[in-house]
Short mmCIF file of C-alpha atoms and ligand atoms in Angstrom, two decimals:
data_model
loop_
_atom_site.label_atom_id
_atom_site.label_comp_id
_atom_site.label_asym_id
_atom_site.label_seq_id
_atom_site.Cartn_x
_atom_site.Cartn_y
_atom_site.Cartn_z
CA UNK J 1 -16.61 133.30 120.33
CA UNK J 2 -15.54 136.42 122.24
CA UNK J 3 -13.27 139.03 120.79
CA UNK J 4 -10.79 140.57 123.12
CA UNK J 5 -10.46 144.24 123.56
CA UNK J 6 -7.22 144.76 121.52
CA UNK J 7 -7.45 147.11 118.65
CA UNK J 8 -4.48 146.35 116.48
CA UNK J 9 -4.41 142.64 116.82
CA UNK J 10 -7.87 141.51 117.79
CA UNK J 11 -7.76 137.93 119.21
CA UNK J 12 -10.71 135.45 118.35
CA UNK J 13 -11.35 133.43 121.40
CA UNK J 14 -12.94 130.06 120.91
CA UNK J 15 -13.24 128.45 124.39
CA UNK J 16 -13.15 124.63 124.86
CA UNK J 17 -16.61 123.41 125.54
CA UNK J 18 -15.02 120.90 128.20
CA UNK J 19 -11.95 121.31 130.54
CA UNK J 20 -9.90 118.30 131.04
CA UNK J 21 -8.54 119.72 134.33
CA UNK J 22 -10.28 117.09 136.33
CA UNK J 23 -8.29 114.21 134.68
CA UNK J 24 -4.87 115.72 135.96
CA UNK J 25 -3.24 114.46 139.11
CA UNK J 26 -1.49 118.03 140.37
CA UNK J 27 0.23 115.99 143.14
CA UNK J 28 2.15 114.04 140.29
CA UNK J 29 2.97 116.61 137.72
CA UNK J 30 5.89 115.61 135.36
CA UNK J 31 7.50 118.77 134.07
CA UNK J 32 6.18 119.63 130.52
CA UNK J 33 3.80 116.44 130.04
CA UNK J 34 0.64 118.01 131.09
CA UNK J 35 -0.80 120.79 129.05
CA UNK J 36 -3.77 123.33 129.85
CA UNK J 37 -7.00 123.43 127.76
CA UNK J 38 -6.10 126.39 125.50
CA UNK J 39 -3.43 127.89 123.11
CA UNK J 40 -2.69 131.09 121.41
CA UNK J 41 -1.86 131.04 117.75
CA UNK J 42 -1.16 133.94 115.22
CA UNK J 43 0.38 133.78 111.70
CA UNK J 44 2.80 136.31 110.17
CA UNK J 45 1.77 136.55 106.38
CA UNK J 46 2.42 139.53 103.93
CA UNK J 47 4.49 141.52 106.48
CA UNK J 48 1.67 141.37 109.32
CA UNK J 49 0.72 139.22 112.23
CA UNK J 50 -2.91 138.08 111.67
CA UNK J 51 -5.12 135.35 112.53
CA UNK J 52 -4.66 135.73 116.19
CA UNK J 53 -6.79 133.08 117.98
CA UNK J 54 -7.08 131.45 121.50
CA UNK J 55 -8.61 128.17 120.89
CA UNK J 56 -8.54 124.52 122.36
CA UNK J 57 -5.16 123.03 122.39
CA UNK J 58 -4.50 120.71 119.57
CA UNK J 59 -2.05 119.42 117.00
CA UNK J 60 -0.77 121.47 114.07
CA UNK J 61 -1.05 120.80 110.69
CA UNK J 62 2.25 121.44 108.84
CA UNK J 63 3.50 120.96 105.17
CA UNK J 64 6.39 118.48 105.24
CA UNK J 65 8.61 121.27 103.72
CA UNK J 66 7.91 123.68 106.52
CA UNK J 67 11.21 125.52 106.67
CA UNK J 68 11.62 125.50 110.59
CA UNK J 69 11.56 121.58 110.46
CA UNK J 70 14.61 121.57 108.19
CA UNK J 71 16.60 124.77 108.92
CA UNK J 72 15.74 125.49 112.56
CA UNK J 73 14.45 128.98 111.97
CA UNK J 74 12.76 128.83 115.28
CA UNK J 75 13.12 130.62 118.59
CA UNK J 76 11.27 130.07 122.03
CA UNK J 77 10.87 131.55 125.49
CA UNK J 78 10.09 129.76 128.86
CA UNK J 79 8.29 132.10 131.62
CA UNK J 80 6.03 131.39 134.42
CA UNK J 81 2.74 132.33 135.90
CA UNK J 82 2.19 131.79 139.78
CA UNK J 83 -0.68 132.26 142.08
CA UNK J 84 0.14 134.08 145.29
CA UNK J 85 -0.93 132.89 148.75
CA UNK J 86 -4.04 135.13 148.31
CA UNK J 87 -4.95 133.61 145.08
CA UNK J 88 -3.75 136.39 142.76
CA UNK J 89 -2.49 135.33 139.27
CA UNK J 90 0.85 136.88 138.66
CA UNK J 91 3.43 136.84 135.79
CA UNK J 92 7.09 136.99 136.64
CA UNK J 93 8.86 139.60 134.69
CA UNK J 94 7.09 139.11 131.20
CA UNK J 95 8.77 142.09 129.99
CA UNK J 96 12.13 140.65 130.12
CA UNK J 97 10.95 137.49 128.34
CA UNK J 98 9.51 139.80 125.72
CA UNK J 99 12.59 141.42 125.15
CA UNK J 100 14.59 138.43 125.00
CA UNK J 101 12.30 136.66 122.52
CA UNK J 102 12.61 139.68 120.05
CA UNK J 103 16.48 139.45 120.42
CA UNK J 104 16.06 135.84 119.57
CA UNK J 105 14.09 136.92 116.59
CA UNK J 106 16.57 139.39 115.35
CA UNK J 107 19.33 136.75 115.46
CA UNK J 108 17.38 134.24 113.60
CA UNK J 109 15.93 136.65 110.95
CA UNK J 110 12.38 136.29 112.24
CA UNK J 111 10.16 139.42 112.39
CA UNK J 112 10.08 140.98 115.95
CA UNK J 113 6.61 140.63 117.79
CA UNK J 114 4.91 143.74 118.60
CA UNK J 115 4.69 144.22 122.39
CA UNK J 116 0.91 144.72 122.23
CA UNK J 117 0.54 141.26 120.44
CA UNK J 118 2.68 139.46 122.90
CA UNK J 119 1.30 140.81 126.12
CA UNK J 120 -2.20 140.74 125.08
CA UNK J 121 -1.92 136.98 123.88
CA UNK J 122 -0.17 136.11 127.00
CA UNK J 123 -2.52 137.83 129.49
CA UNK J 124 -5.71 136.54 127.63
CA UNK J 125 -4.33 132.88 127.51
CA UNK J 126 -3.31 132.99 131.20
CA UNK J 127 -6.58 134.57 132.35
CA UNK J 128 -8.41 131.73 130.54
CA UNK J 129 -6.22 128.93 131.84
CA UNK J 130 -5.73 130.62 135.37
CA UNK J 131 -7.48 127.58 137.15
CA UNK J 132 -4.49 125.27 135.86
CA UNK J 133 -1.99 127.30 137.89
CA UNK J 134 -1.11 124.95 140.90
CA UNK J 135 -1.66 126.73 144.22
CA UNK J 136 1.22 124.82 145.86
CA UNK J 137 4.54 125.74 147.35
CA UNK J 138 6.42 124.54 144.33
CA UNK J 139 3.67 124.78 141.65
CA UNK J 140 3.57 127.17 138.72
CA UNK J 141 2.37 127.33 135.18
CA UNK J 142 5.07 127.21 132.71
CA UNK J 143 4.46 129.37 129.66
CA UNK J 144 6.12 128.34 126.39
CA UNK J 145 5.84 131.22 123.56
CA UNK J 146 7.64 130.45 120.37
CA UNK J 147 7.90 131.59 116.84
CA UNK J 148 8.75 129.45 113.92
CA UNK J 149 9.34 129.70 110.08
CA UNK J 150 6.45 128.14 108.20
CA UNK J 151 7.24 128.71 104.51
CA UNK J 152 7.02 125.27 102.51
CA UNK J 153 10.21 125.77 100.60
CA UNK J 154 13.13 123.57 100.30
CA UNK J 155 15.81 126.22 99.28
CA UNK J 156 17.68 128.04 101.96
CA UNK J 157 16.41 131.63 102.55
CA UNK J 158 14.72 133.47 105.39
CA UNK J 159 10.96 132.65 105.60
CA UNK J 160 8.42 134.94 104.71
CA UNK J 161 5.75 133.50 106.88
CA UNK J 162 5.96 132.39 110.59
CA UNK J 163 3.73 131.17 113.18
CA UNK J 164 3.73 132.49 116.96
CA UNK J 165 2.16 130.17 119.28
CA UNK J 166 1.98 130.06 123.22
CA UNK J 167 0.99 127.16 125.24
CA UNK J 168 1.03 126.27 128.99
CA UNK J 169 2.00 123.48 131.17
CA UNK J 170 1.08 123.28 134.97
CA UNK J 171 4.40 122.20 136.68
CA UNK J 172 6.13 121.28 139.85
CA UNK J 173 9.87 121.00 140.47
CA UNK J 174 12.07 120.54 137.24
CA UNK J 175 14.65 118.65 139.10
CA UNK J 176 13.84 116.76 142.28
CA UNK J 177 17.47 116.02 143.51
CA UNK J 178 20.76 117.96 143.34
CA UNK J 179 21.89 118.15 139.72
CA UNK J 180 24.88 116.08 138.61
CA UNK J 181 26.71 117.92 135.90
CA UNK J 182 29.44 116.81 133.50
CA UNK J 183 32.23 118.98 131.99
CA UNK J 184 34.18 117.90 128.95
CA UNK J 185 35.92 119.82 126.16
CA UNK J 186 35.17 117.83 123.13
CA UNK J 187 31.60 118.96 122.27
CA UNK J 188 30.89 122.77 122.37
CA UNK J 189 27.50 124.49 123.20
CA UNK J 190 28.30 127.83 121.83
CA UNK J 191 30.96 130.22 120.28
CA UNK J 192 31.45 133.96 119.94
CA UNK J 193 29.38 135.05 117.08
CA UNK J 194 27.01 132.13 117.21
CA UNK J 195 23.58 131.84 118.62
CA UNK J 196 24.39 130.85 122.12
CA UNK J 197 23.12 133.97 123.79
CA UNK J 198 19.53 133.61 122.32
CA UNK J 199 16.77 130.98 122.56
CA UNK J 200 17.14 129.35 119.18
CA UNK J 201 15.62 125.88 118.95
CA UNK J 202 18.89 124.58 117.28
CA UNK J 203 21.01 125.32 120.40
CA UNK J 204 19.21 122.66 122.24
CA UNK J 205 19.08 120.24 119.54
CA UNK J 206 22.76 120.24 119.28
CA UNK J 207 23.28 119.37 122.75
CA UNK J 208 21.30 116.00 122.94
CA UNK J 209 23.90 113.64 121.73
CA UNK J 210 26.73 114.92 124.33
CA UNK J 211 23.78 114.86 126.90
CA UNK J 212 23.16 111.27 126.22
CA UNK J 213 26.93 110.49 126.59
CA UNK J 214 26.73 112.29 130.02
CA UNK J 215 23.74 110.53 131.12
CA UNK J 216 25.48 107.10 130.27
CA UNK J 217 27.93 108.14 132.76
CA UNK J 218 25.31 108.88 135.16
CA UNK J 219 25.11 112.77 135.03
CA UNK J 220 21.97 114.89 134.34
CA UNK J 221 23.33 117.61 132.45
CA UNK J 222 26.39 118.96 130.75
CA UNK J 223 28.11 121.91 132.09
CA UNK J 224 29.40 123.32 129.04
CA UNK J 225 32.91 124.64 128.52
CA UNK J 226 34.09 127.28 125.93
CA UNK J 227 35.20 126.35 122.49
CA UNK J 228 38.06 129.07 122.17
CA UNK J 229 40.16 128.27 125.23
CA UNK J 230 38.37 124.89 126.09
CA UNK J 231 38.83 125.82 129.68
CA UNK J 232 36.22 128.22 130.85
CA UNK J 233 32.75 127.39 132.25
CA UNK J 234 29.67 128.62 130.14
CA UNK J 235 26.38 127.35 131.28
CA UNK J 236 24.33 124.21 131.98
CA UNK J 237 21.86 124.61 128.84
CA UNK J 238 18.88 124.36 130.89
CA UNK J 239 20.47 126.81 133.51
CA UNK J 240 23.16 129.62 134.09
CA UNK J 241 25.59 128.46 136.56
CA UNK J 242 26.82 130.07 139.78
CA UNK J 243 29.62 128.96 142.07
CA UNK J 244 30.51 130.16 145.61
CA UNK J 245 34.24 130.16 146.23
CA UNK J 246 35.06 131.51 149.63
CA UNK J 247 32.50 134.32 150.19
CA UNK J 248 32.13 135.26 146.72
CA UNK J 249 29.27 134.13 144.39
CA UNK J 250 30.50 133.94 140.92
CA UNK J 251 28.53 133.81 137.66
CA UNK J 252 29.80 133.73 134.11
CA UNK J 253 29.58 137.09 132.23
CA UNK J 254 27.05 137.15 129.29
CA UNK J 255 29.24 139.57 127.32
CA UNK J 256 30.87 137.11 124.87
CA UNK J 257 27.46 136.21 123.41
CA UNK J 258 27.67 132.59 124.20
CA UNK J 259 25.56 132.55 127.43
CA UNK J 260 21.79 132.88 127.59
CA UNK J 261 21.04 136.04 129.61
CA UNK J 262 18.72 134.25 131.91
CA UNK J 263 15.92 136.17 133.54
CA UNK J 264 16.27 134.07 136.55
CA UNK J 265 19.99 134.63 136.44
CA UNK J 266 19.74 138.50 136.25
CA UNK J 267 17.02 138.21 139.08
CA UNK J 268 19.27 136.24 141.26
CA UNK J 269 22.24 138.51 140.88
CA UNK J 270 19.81 141.34 142.00
CA UNK J 271 18.58 139.45 145.05
CA UNK J 272 22.02 138.14 146.25
CA UNK J 273 23.41 141.81 146.01
CA UNK J 274 20.29 143.19 147.69
CA UNK J 275 20.80 140.43 150.42
CA UNK J 276 24.47 141.60 151.07
CA UNK J 277 26.09 138.74 149.11
CA UNK J 278 29.40 139.52 147.27
CA UNK J 279 28.62 138.65 143.48
CA UNK J 280 31.15 138.61 140.58
CA UNK J 281 30.33 138.21 136.90
CA UNK J 282 33.52 136.79 135.74
CA UNK J 283 35.17 133.72 134.02
CA UNK J 284 35.83 130.59 135.97
CA UNK J 285 38.14 127.92 134.61
CA UNK J 286 37.99 124.11 135.07
CA UNK J 287 41.34 124.45 136.99
CA UNK J 288 40.08 127.20 139.31
CA UNK J 289 37.07 125.13 140.14
CA UNK J 290 38.77 121.88 140.75
CA UNK J 291 41.28 123.83 143.06
CA UNK J 292 38.60 125.53 145.11
CA UNK J 293 37.02 122.16 145.50
CA UNK J 294 40.41 120.38 146.48
CA UNK J 295 41.24 123.23 149.04
CA UNK J 296 37.42 123.04 150.48
CA UNK J 297 36.65 126.70 149.40
CA UNK J 298 33.82 125.75 146.94
CA UNK J 299 30.90 126.07 149.23
CA UNK J 300 28.02 126.11 146.80
CA UNK J 301 27.22 125.62 143.20
CA UNK J 302 23.82 126.08 141.62
CA UNK J 303 22.01 126.56 138.45
CA UNK J 304 19.36 129.24 137.68
CA UNK J 305 16.75 129.13 134.96
CA UNK J 306 13.05 129.65 134.39
CA UNK J 307 12.11 125.85 134.48
CA UNK J 308 14.53 124.96 137.24
CA UNK J 309 14.38 128.09 139.27
CA UNK J 310 17.36 127.59 141.57
CA UNK J 311 18.78 124.05 141.50
CA UNK J 312 21.68 123.12 143.76
CA UNK J 313 24.44 121.14 141.86
CA UNK J 314 25.27 117.95 143.72
CA UNK J 315 28.35 116.55 141.79
CA UNK J 316 30.49 118.10 139.17
CA UNK J 317 32.01 115.43 136.80
CA UNK J 318 35.33 115.99 134.79
CA UNK J 319 37.27 113.19 133.12
CA UNK J 320 36.88 110.15 135.50
CA UNK J 321 36.75 112.28 138.80
CA UNK J 322 33.57 113.23 140.62
CA UNK J 323 33.67 116.47 142.65
CA UNK J 324 30.91 116.44 145.27
CA UNK J 325 29.63 119.61 146.64
CA UNK J 326 28.85 120.04 150.33
CA UNK J 327 25.49 118.68 151.38
CA UNK J 328 22.42 120.78 150.40
CA UNK J 329 21.49 121.25 153.96
CA UNK J 330 24.47 122.93 154.81
CA UNK J 331 24.55 125.49 151.99
CA UNK J 332 23.40 129.03 152.73
CA UNK J 333 23.41 131.01 149.37
CA UNK J 334 21.42 128.75 147.11
CA UNK J 335 18.85 127.90 149.96
CA UNK J 336 18.45 131.71 150.78
CA UNK J 337 18.10 132.59 147.22
CA UNK J 338 15.59 130.22 146.48
CA UNK J 339 13.34 131.12 149.43
CA UNK J 340 13.59 134.71 148.46
CA UNK J 341 12.57 134.15 144.89
CA UNK J 342 9.78 131.80 146.03
CA UNK J 343 8.54 134.47 148.51
CA UNK J 344 8.39 137.32 146.12
CA UNK J 345 6.44 135.01 143.62
CA UNK J 346 4.08 133.91 146.20
CA UNK J 347 3.30 137.40 147.34
CA UNK J 348 4.84 137.00 150.65
CA UNK J 349 8.03 139.18 150.35
CA UNK J 350 7.69 142.61 148.97
CA UNK J 351 8.23 142.80 145.43
CA UNK J 352 10.93 145.26 145.89
CA UNK J 353 12.15 145.17 142.15
CA UNK J 354 8.62 145.42 140.57
CA UNK J 355 8.93 141.89 138.87
CA UNK J 356 5.35 140.56 139.51
CA UNK J 357 2.64 141.60 137.06
CA UNK J 358 -0.96 140.92 138.07
CA UNK J 359 -2.97 139.17 135.41
C1 LIG D 1 13.68 127.30 130.59
O1 LIG D 1 14.16 127.24 131.78
O2 LIG D 1 12.76 127.88 130.42
C2 LIG D 1 14.26 126.63 129.61
O3 LIG D 1 14.18 127.01 128.44
C3 LIG D 1 15.03 125.24 129.57
C4 LIG D 1 14.08 124.13 129.06
C5 LIG D 1 14.79 122.90 129.21
C6 LIG D 1 12.93 123.80 129.94
#
């Protein structure tokens, strides 16, 4: 056992005696199915974060009344570590994920995490499992920090105890083909005043049934529509959405509190503007999207997210119609954006926004 150099939240480190890295085929990685050797775990007890440990990844033992399992008091993040072409291990905007995790905690009545605890746990874990970061063009290590309520109590009240865990997965691409998204007005992902803007576990659970319906129709994901006007695009759920109409790239504003403030979304807006593209944050209605498609003015559409990075949308479905987007090879904005983001992460392009943190 080693103890890390962290004064307020000392981390006990128990390294796995054997690594299972040699059993993994890094050319056939399925997103989220392969896990690294270690995990971080801490408990919130009596108003303090304690028991900070990095140990071999294993299952958890939970009481059947664990409140997160019943009432969904649980939040998570998704972030990534990369290996540059020179072999340096870098995290992409961990400060932004840290801030958003705490915004999610506040909304879900979970105690905020101290920055020192979050960063130290993250950096130590990524260092220990750094060999797992694929050194390929599309590869990275997906990092999943999450916090959930652990009181074993069946009544409804905010939990007094929580667990903060981080585990990691070596990953390749999330979507291997242009994404087929489906719009409908019946099922709603998020309302003003709800939890759509934060990464609450329940946001995702509630989308599974409509997603199954969309899959039956041959689509990969829902493109959610707002629940007030039943008319405006929101987000994809795994991604924020961008569309290019004429020469303007439009993404949906996050001001209503229904849309996740994607770190990749924010990075893409900055990159596009820096690259001379015209970007607008404004609402887009179903009708505007269909009209733009019919008149040949919808030149590009893509989703952005940590897991998916920049994923071109191939088809937008609505009612019984399928609106096909131009072939991916002919699209300039999403291809340029994907390349720029990749080049910064791989250390090929200058990190002009100071996004990369060396581990
Ligand atoms: C992410 O991009 O990190 C997400 O949370 C989406 C998830 C479905 C993998």
